[in-house]
Backbone as numpy.savetxt, mean C-alpha at the origin, in Angstrom:
# Nx Ny Nz CAx CAy CAz Cx Cy Cz
66.81 -12.01 -25.63 66.95 -10.80 -24.87 65.59 -10.10 -24.72
64.89 -9.96 -25.79 63.58 -9.34 -25.78 62.60 -10.16 -24.93
62.71 -11.46 -25.04 61.84 -12.35 -24.28 62.09 -12.21 -22.78
63.33 -12.06 -22.39 63.67 -11.87 -20.98 63.07 -10.57 -20.45
63.18 -9.52 -21.26 62.62 -8.23 -20.85 61.11 -8.31 -20.69
60.42 -8.99 -21.59 58.98 -9.15 -21.51 58.58 -9.94 -20.26
59.34 -10.99 -19.97 59.07 -11.81 -18.78 59.29 -11.00 -17.50
60.35 -10.16 -17.49 60.62 -9.33 -16.31 59.49 -8.30 -16.12
59.08 -7.72 -17.24 58.01 -6.74 -17.16 56.73 -7.39 -16.65
56.41 -8.58 -17.13 55.25 -9.33 -16.69 55.34 -9.61 -15.19
56.52 -9.99 -14.72 56.71 -10.28 -13.29 56.49 -9.03 -12.45
56.98 -7.88 -12.93 56.81 -6.63 -12.21 55.33 -6.23 -12.18
54.61 -6.39 -13.29 53.19 -6.06 -13.34 52.38 -6.97 -12.41
52.75 -8.25 -12.37 52.06 -9.17 -11.47 52.30 -8.78 -10.01
53.54 -8.37 -9.72 53.86 -7.96 -8.36 53.09 -6.70 -7.98
52.95 -5.75 -8.92 52.17 -4.54 -8.67 50.71 -4.88 -8.39
50.16 -5.77 -9.19 48.76 -6.17 -9.00 48.59 -6.84 -7.63
49.54 -7.66 -7.24 49.48 -8.33 -5.95 49.56 -7.30 -4.82
50.43 -6.31 -4.97 50.56 -5.26 -3.96 49.27 -4.44 -3.85
48.70 -4.09 -5.01 47.45 -3.34 -5.00 46.35 -4.14 -4.32
46.26 -5.42 -4.62 45.26 -6.29 -3.99 45.47 -6.37 -2.49
46.74 -6.49 -2.07 47.05 -6.56 -0.64 46.67 -5.25 0.05
46.90 -4.11 -0.62 46.55 -2.81 -0.04 45.04 -2.69 0.13
44.31 -3.13 -0.87 42.84 -3.08 -0.78 42.36 -4.00 0.34
42.94 -5.18 0.44 42.57 -6.11 1.50 42.87 -5.52 2.87
44.06 -4.89 2.98 44.46 -4.28 4.24 43.47 -3.18 4.65
43.08 -2.32 3.72 42.12 -1.26 4.00 40.76 -1.84 4.37
40.36 -2.91 3.69 39.08 -3.56 4.00 39.08 -4.11 5.42
40.19 -4.75 5.81 40.27 -5.32 7.15 40.25 -4.20 8.19
40.96 -3.09 7.91 40.94 -1.96 8.84 39.52 -1.40 8.99
38.83 -1.28 7.87 37.46 -0.77 7.91 36.56 -1.73 8.69
36.73 -3.03 8.49 35.92 -4.00 9.22 36.21 -3.95 10.71
37.49 -3.79 11.08 37.84 -3.69 12.50 37.21 -2.44 13.11
37.28 -1.31 12.39 36.69 -0.07 12.89 35.17 -0.22 13.02
34.54 -0.83 12.04 33.10 -1.07 12.09 32.73 -1.98 13.25
33.52 -3.01 13.46 33.27 -3.93 14.56 33.40 -3.22 15.90
34.41 -2.36 16.03 34.60 -1.60 17.27 33.41 -0.67 17.51
32.96 0.01 16.46 31.81 0.92 16.58 30.55 0.16 16.97
30.34 -0.98 16.31 29.17 -1.79 16.61 29.21 -2.26 18.06
30.39 -2.68 18.51 30.54 -3.10 19.90 30.23 -1.97 20.86
30.72 -0.76 20.54 30.47 0.39 21.40 28.98 0.71 21.46
28.32 0.66 20.32 26.88 0.93 20.28 26.12 -0.14 21.06
26.46 -1.39 20.84 25.75 -2.47 21.50 26.02 -2.50 23.00
27.19 -2.00 23.41 27.48 -1.98 24.85 26.57 -1.00 25.57
26.03 -0.03 24.84 25.10 0.93 25.42 23.67 0.39 25.46
23.46 -0.74 24.79 22.12 -1.34 24.76 22.15 -2.67 25.47
21.03 -2.96 26.14 20.86 -4.24 26.81 19.65 -4.91 26.17
19.77 -6.18 25.86 18.68 -6.88 25.20 17.40 -6.80 26.03
17.52 -6.96 27.32 16.35 -6.86 28.19 15.72 -5.48 28.15
16.58 -4.45 28.11 16.07 -3.08 28.05 15.34 -2.83 26.73
15.87 -3.38 25.64 15.22 -3.22 24.34 13.86 -3.93 24.36
13.82 -5.14 24.94 12.54 -5.86 25.03 11.55 -5.07 25.87
12.01 -4.50 27.00 11.12 -3.69 27.84 10.60 -2.49 27.07
11.47 -1.84 26.33 11.06 -0.68 25.54 10.01 -1.07 24.51
10.23 -2.18 23.83 9.27 -2.63 22.82 7.94 -3.00 23.47
7.97 -3.62 24.66 6.74 -3.95 25.38 5.99 -2.67 25.76
6.73 -1.67 26.22 6.11 -0.39 26.56 5.45 0.25 25.35
6.13 0.21 24.22 5.56 0.79 22.99 4.28 0.05 22.60
4.32 -1.28 22.69 3.11 -2.07 22.35 1.96 -1.72 23.29
2.26 -1.60 24.58 1.22 -1.22 25.55 0.65 0.15 25.23
1.51 1.09 24.90 1.04 2.44 24.57 0.19 2.43 23.31
0.58 1.62 22.33 -0.21 1.52 21.10 -1.57 0.89 21.37
-1.60 -0.13 22.24 -2.87 -0.75 22.62 -3.78 0.27 23.31
-3.19 1.05 24.21 -3.96 2.08 24.91 -4.50 3.10 23.92
-3.66 3.52 22.98 -4.10 4.49 21.97 -5.24 3.91 21.12
-5.16 2.62 20.78 -6.24 1.98 20.01 -7.53 1.94 20.82
-7.43 1.64 22.12 -8.62 1.61 22.96 -9.26 2.99 23.04
-8.42 4.01 23.23 -8.94 5.38 23.30 -9.62 5.76 22.00
-8.99 5.42 20.89 -9.56 5.72 19.58 -10.89 5.01 19.39
-10.97 3.78 19.84 -12.21 3.01 19.72 -13.30 3.65 20.56
-12.95 4.07 21.78 -13.93 4.70 22.66 -14.41 6.01 22.05
-13.48 6.80 21.55 -13.82 8.10 20.96 -14.67 7.93 19.71
-14.46 6.88 18.97 -15.19 6.65 17.73 -16.56 6.04 17.94
-16.84 5.60 19.16 -18.11 4.92 19.38 -19.28 5.89 19.56
-19.02 7.14 19.72 -20.10 8.12 19.85 -20.50 8.30 21.30
-21.53 9.10 21.49 -21.95 9.46 22.84 -23.21 8.75 23.29
-23.80 7.90 22.45 -25.03 7.22 22.83 -24.71 5.99 23.67
-25.65 5.62 24.50 -25.49 4.43 25.32 -26.20 3.24 24.70
-26.73 3.42 23.49 -27.46 2.35 22.82 -26.51 1.22 22.46
-26.88 0.03 22.85 -26.09 -1.14 22.51 -26.96 -1.98 21.58
-26.46 -2.29 20.45 -27.23 -3.03 19.46 -26.75 -4.47 19.40
-27.72 -5.36 19.35 -27.41 -6.77 19.22 -27.20 -7.07 17.74
-26.04 -7.61 17.37 -25.78 -7.88 15.95 -26.81 -8.82 15.32
-27.33 -9.78 16.09 -28.34 -10.70 15.54 -29.63 -9.95 15.21
-30.02 -9.02 16.11 -31.22 -8.21 15.84 -31.02 -7.35 14.61
-29.82 -6.78 14.49 -29.52 -5.93 13.34 -29.58 -6.74 12.04
-29.03 -7.95 12.06 -29.06 -8.80 10.86 -30.48 -9.17 10.50
-31.30 -9.49 11.50 -32.70 -9.86 11.24 -33.45 -8.67 10.64
-33.21 -7.47 11.19 -33.89 -6.30 10.65 -33.45 -6.01 9.22
-32.16 -6.17 8.95 -31.67 -5.96 7.59 -32.30 -6.95 6.63
-32.38 -8.22 7.04 -33.00 -9.23 6.18 -34.46 -8.89 5.90
-35.16 -8.40 6.93 -36.57 -8.03 6.74 -36.69 -6.87 5.78
-35.81 -5.88 5.92 -35.86 -4.73 5.02 -35.51 -5.12 3.59
-34.56 -6.03 3.45 -34.20 -6.46 2.11 -35.31 -7.28 1.48
-36.09 -7.96 2.30 -37.21 -8.76 1.79 -38.35 -7.89 1.31
-38.50 -6.72 1.92 -39.55 -5.79 1.51 -39.05 -5.01 0.30
-39.93 -4.88 -0.65 -39.53 -4.11 -1.82 -40.74 -3.34 -2.32
-40.60 -2.03 -2.34 -41.69 -1.18 -2.82 -41.95 -1.42 -4.30
-40.94 -1.82 -5.03 -41.08 -2.04 -6.46 -41.99 -3.24 -6.72
-41.91 -4.26 -5.84 -42.75 -5.44 -6.03 -44.23 -5.09 -5.90
-44.58 -4.15 -5.02 -45.97 -3.77 -4.78 -46.49 -2.75 -5.78
-45.61 -2.16 -6.53 -45.98 -1.09 -7.45 -46.60 -1.68 -8.71
-47.78 -1.15 -9.07 -48.47 -1.61 -10.27 -48.10 -0.68 -11.41
-47.32 -1.16 -12.34 -46.91 -0.35 -13.48 -47.72 -0.73 -14.70
-48.06 0.27 -15.53 -48.80 -0.07 -16.76 -47.87 -0.80 -17.72
-48.45 -1.59 -18.56 -47.64 -2.29 -19.56 -47.28 -1.31 -20.68
-46.15 -1.52 -21.26 -45.66 -0.65 -22.33 -45.90 -1.36 -23.66
-46.61 -0.70 -24.56 -46.85 -1.35 -25.86 -45.54 -1.47 -26.64
-45.43 -2.56 -27.34 -44.20 -2.80 -28.09 -44.14 -1.97 -29.36
-45.24 -1.84 -30.06 -45.25 -1.07 -31.31 -46.12 0.16 -31.09
-45.48 1.31 -31.00 -46.22 2.55 -30.73 -46.69 3.21 -32.00
-46.19 2.79 -33.13 -46.55 3.41 -34.40 -45.83 4.74 -34.60
-44.87 5.02 -33.77 -44.13 6.27 -33.84 -43.09 6.16 -34.96
-43.12 7.12 -35.89 -42.16 7.14 -36.99 -41.18 8.28 -36.72
-40.04 7.92 -36.25 -39.05 8.92 -35.85 -38.60 9.78 -37.02
-38.38 9.15 -38.17 -37.94 9.90 -39.35 -39.00 10.92 -39.79
-40.24 10.53 -39.73 -41.32 11.45 -40.13 -41.42 12.61 -39.15
-41.32 12.33 -37.87 -41.37 13.38 -36.85 -40.20 14.35 -37.01
-39.03 13.82 -37.30 -37.84 14.65 -37.48 -38.01 15.54 -38.72
-38.51 14.98 -39.78 -38.73 15.76 -41.00 -39.76 16.87 -40.75
-40.80 16.59 -39.99 -41.82 17.60 -39.68 -41.22 18.72 -38.84
-40.37 18.37 -37.87 -39.73 19.39 -37.04 -38.80 20.27 -37.87
-38.07 19.65 -38.77 -37.15 20.43 -39.63 -37.94 21.38 -40.53
-39.08 20.92 -41.00 -39.93 21.76 -41.87 -40.46 22.95 -41.08
-40.87 22.72 -39.81 -41.34 23.80 -38.97 -40.24 24.82 -38.69
-39.04 24.33 -38.50 -37.91 25.22 -38.21 -37.58 26.08 -39.44
-37.73 25.52 -40.62 -37.45 26.29 -41.83 -38.51 27.37 -42.02
-39.74 27.06 -41.71 -40.82 28.02 -41.88 -40.62 29.16 -40.86
-40.23 28.79 -39.62 -40.07 29.78 -38.56 -38.82 30.62 -38.82
-37.81 30.08 -39.44 -36.55 30.78 -39.64 -36.55 31.61 -40.85
C-alpha cells in the first residue's frame, strides 16, 4: 500500500516536471517567434545595397577628413624636402661630433686626496666656529 502511494506520488511529480518543462519550452518558442518577427520588421526597413552605399559614403567621408587633416597638418610653407637629401644630411650631422674634436686634459688616477682627513679637518673647523 505504501509502495503504491510512493509510486503514484513519483508519477505525479514527474508529470509536474514535464508540464513545467513544456511551459518553459512554450514560452521560449513564443519569445523566439516574437524576436523573429521583430528582426524581420527591422530588416524589411533595411536594404543590403543601401547599407553598402551608406558604408561606402562613410568611408569616402573619412578619407576626405583624413586628407583635410593631412593638408592642415602640413603647415603653410611651400618647401618640399627630398627624403634622400634629408637622410644624407642627417648622416653627415651624425658623423660630425664636437666631442671628437675637443681636446680634454687627462685626469690623474691618484690625486693624493684623503677624504677622511679632509672631513675631519672640516669637522674641526665647524667645532671651533660653533
